[in-house]
Amino acid sequence: MMFGKVKTCNPAECNLVILGVMGCGKSALTVKFLTKRFITEYDPNLEDVYSSEEVVDQQPVTLRVMDTCEQEGPVNSERYLSWANVFLVVYSIDNMESFNGCQLYLQTLASHNKTFRPQTPIILLGNKKDMDRYRQVRQSDGEALASHFGCVFFEVSACQDFHSVQQVFHEAVRRARKG
Ligand code: GDP
Ligand code: MG
């Protein structure tokens, strides 16, 4: 008996790009997500793509994380704009400059999304929640900015529990799946 050709499904893939000004914690978040540890010794000028096999909502996915490093902000963004299936824009809650800086990223992504199909979802992330004593950016300001740009918003800390960091990356996969 002949069977129809079974379509082999490639495991799903998701490309995530982390953006934000230097020092907001992009690499710390990436390392935390990949190793469950908060590590502080790594090259601050290194930009790389890391890959991790994840299971999100019982479905396997190869998640690639591009940990960007841009001294000058989003001036050479072509390398990641069309590669990305989802963007994670990070600022540090104890640093108003990083919050201002992330708005430039959001504007760049918004204008990219004007012409790019399918639109690439964006998550806004306030990092260093453990630094609440030195907070310069109110949670409500983060929420307002996120809703202005139509993105989801979280606050986390790269040096606290792993699960809330993992949750952000997994939510990114969910958003990317929806397209
Ligand atoms: P990047 O330039 O965005 O990659 O920032 P890094 O990940 O290199 O982090 C910059 C500095 O902030 C480093 O000294 C980190 O150890 C520190 N850092 C990153 N995330 C956190 C956090 O959640 N809480 C605290 N207290 N420090 C953090
Ligand atoms: Mg870095």
Short mmCIF file of C-alpha atoms and ligand atoms in Angstrom, two decimals, residues 18-31 38-46 67-70 90 92 94 126-131 156-160 165, ligand 1:
data_model
loop_
_atom_site.label_atom_id
_atom_site.label_comp_id
_atom_site.label_asym_id
_atom_site.label_seq_id
_atom_site.Cartn_x
_atom_site.Cartn_y
_atom_site.Cartn_z
CA ILE A 18 18.02 42.38 21.66
CA LEU A 19 18.44 46.14 21.36
CA GLY A 20 19.12 49.00 23.72
CA VAL A 21 21.87 51.40 24.72
CA MET A 22 25.16 50.08 26.08
CA GLY A 23 25.01 49.08 29.71
CA CYS A 24 21.27 48.42 29.96
CA GLY A 25 21.92 44.70 30.45
CA LYS A 26 21.37 43.05 27.06
CA SER A 27 24.27 40.65 27.48
CA ALA A 28 23.46 39.93 31.12
CA LEU A 29 19.89 39.02 30.13
CA THR A 30 21.09 36.87 27.23
CA VAL A 31 23.58 35.03 29.42
CA PHE A 38 24.15 36.11 36.22
CA ILE A 39 27.65 36.49 34.87
CA THR A 40 29.47 39.77 34.72
CA GLU A 41 32.69 38.82 32.95
CA TYR A 42 32.20 39.09 29.24
CA ASP A 43 33.35 41.39 26.50
CA PRO A 44 31.06 44.46 26.44
CA ASN A 45 31.93 45.05 22.77
CA LEU A 46 31.03 41.59 21.55
CA ASP A 67 22.91 40.17 21.42
CA THR A 68 23.65 43.46 19.69
CA CYS A 69 26.27 45.99 20.58
CA GLU A 70 25.93 49.42 19.04
CA VAL A 90 15.74 46.97 26.71
CA SER A 92 17.53 50.05 32.60
CA ASP A 94 17.80 53.11 37.07
CA GLY A 126 12.76 47.48 31.78
CA ASN A 127 15.80 45.70 33.24
CA LYS A 128 17.59 46.00 36.63
CA LYS A 129 14.40 45.83 38.61
CA ASP A 130 16.56 44.96 41.62
CA MET A 131 17.82 48.57 41.50
CA VAL A 156 12.78 42.09 35.12
CA SER A 157 16.21 41.77 36.61
CA ALA A 158 19.02 39.84 35.00
CA CYS A 159 20.44 39.11 38.43
CA GLN A 160 17.29 37.81 40.09
CA VAL A 165 13.72 36.24 32.45
P1 GDP B 1 24.83 45.63 27.63
O1 GDP B 1 25.83 46.67 27.20
O2 GDP B 1 23.44 46.10 27.36
O3 GDP B 1 25.12 44.27 27.07
O4 GDP B 1 24.92 45.55 29.22
P2 GDP B 1 25.61 44.42 30.12
O5 GDP B 1 24.81 43.16 30.07
O6 GDP B 1 27.04 44.31 29.78
O7 GDP B 1 25.41 45.04 31.57
C1 GDP B 1 25.98 46.28 31.92
C2 GDP B 1 26.25 46.30 33.41
O8 GDP B 1 25.01 46.22 34.13
C3 GDP B 1 27.09 45.12 33.87
O9 GDP B 1 27.94 45.56 34.90
C4 GDP B 1 26.07 44.15 34.42
O10 GDP B 1 26.62 43.32 35.40
C5 GDP B 1 25.02 45.09 34.98
N1 GDP B 1 23.67 44.50 34.98
C6 GDP B 1 23.05 43.92 33.94
N2 GDP B 1 21.81 43.55 34.28
C7 GDP B 1 21.64 43.89 35.56
C8 GDP B 1 20.55 43.78 36.49
O11 GDP B 1 19.46 43.27 36.19
N3 GDP B 1 20.75 44.29 37.74
C9 GDP B 1 21.92 44.86 38.11
N4 GDP B 1 22.01 45.31 39.37
N5 GDP B 1 22.96 44.99 37.27
C10 GDP B 1 22.82 44.51 36.01
#
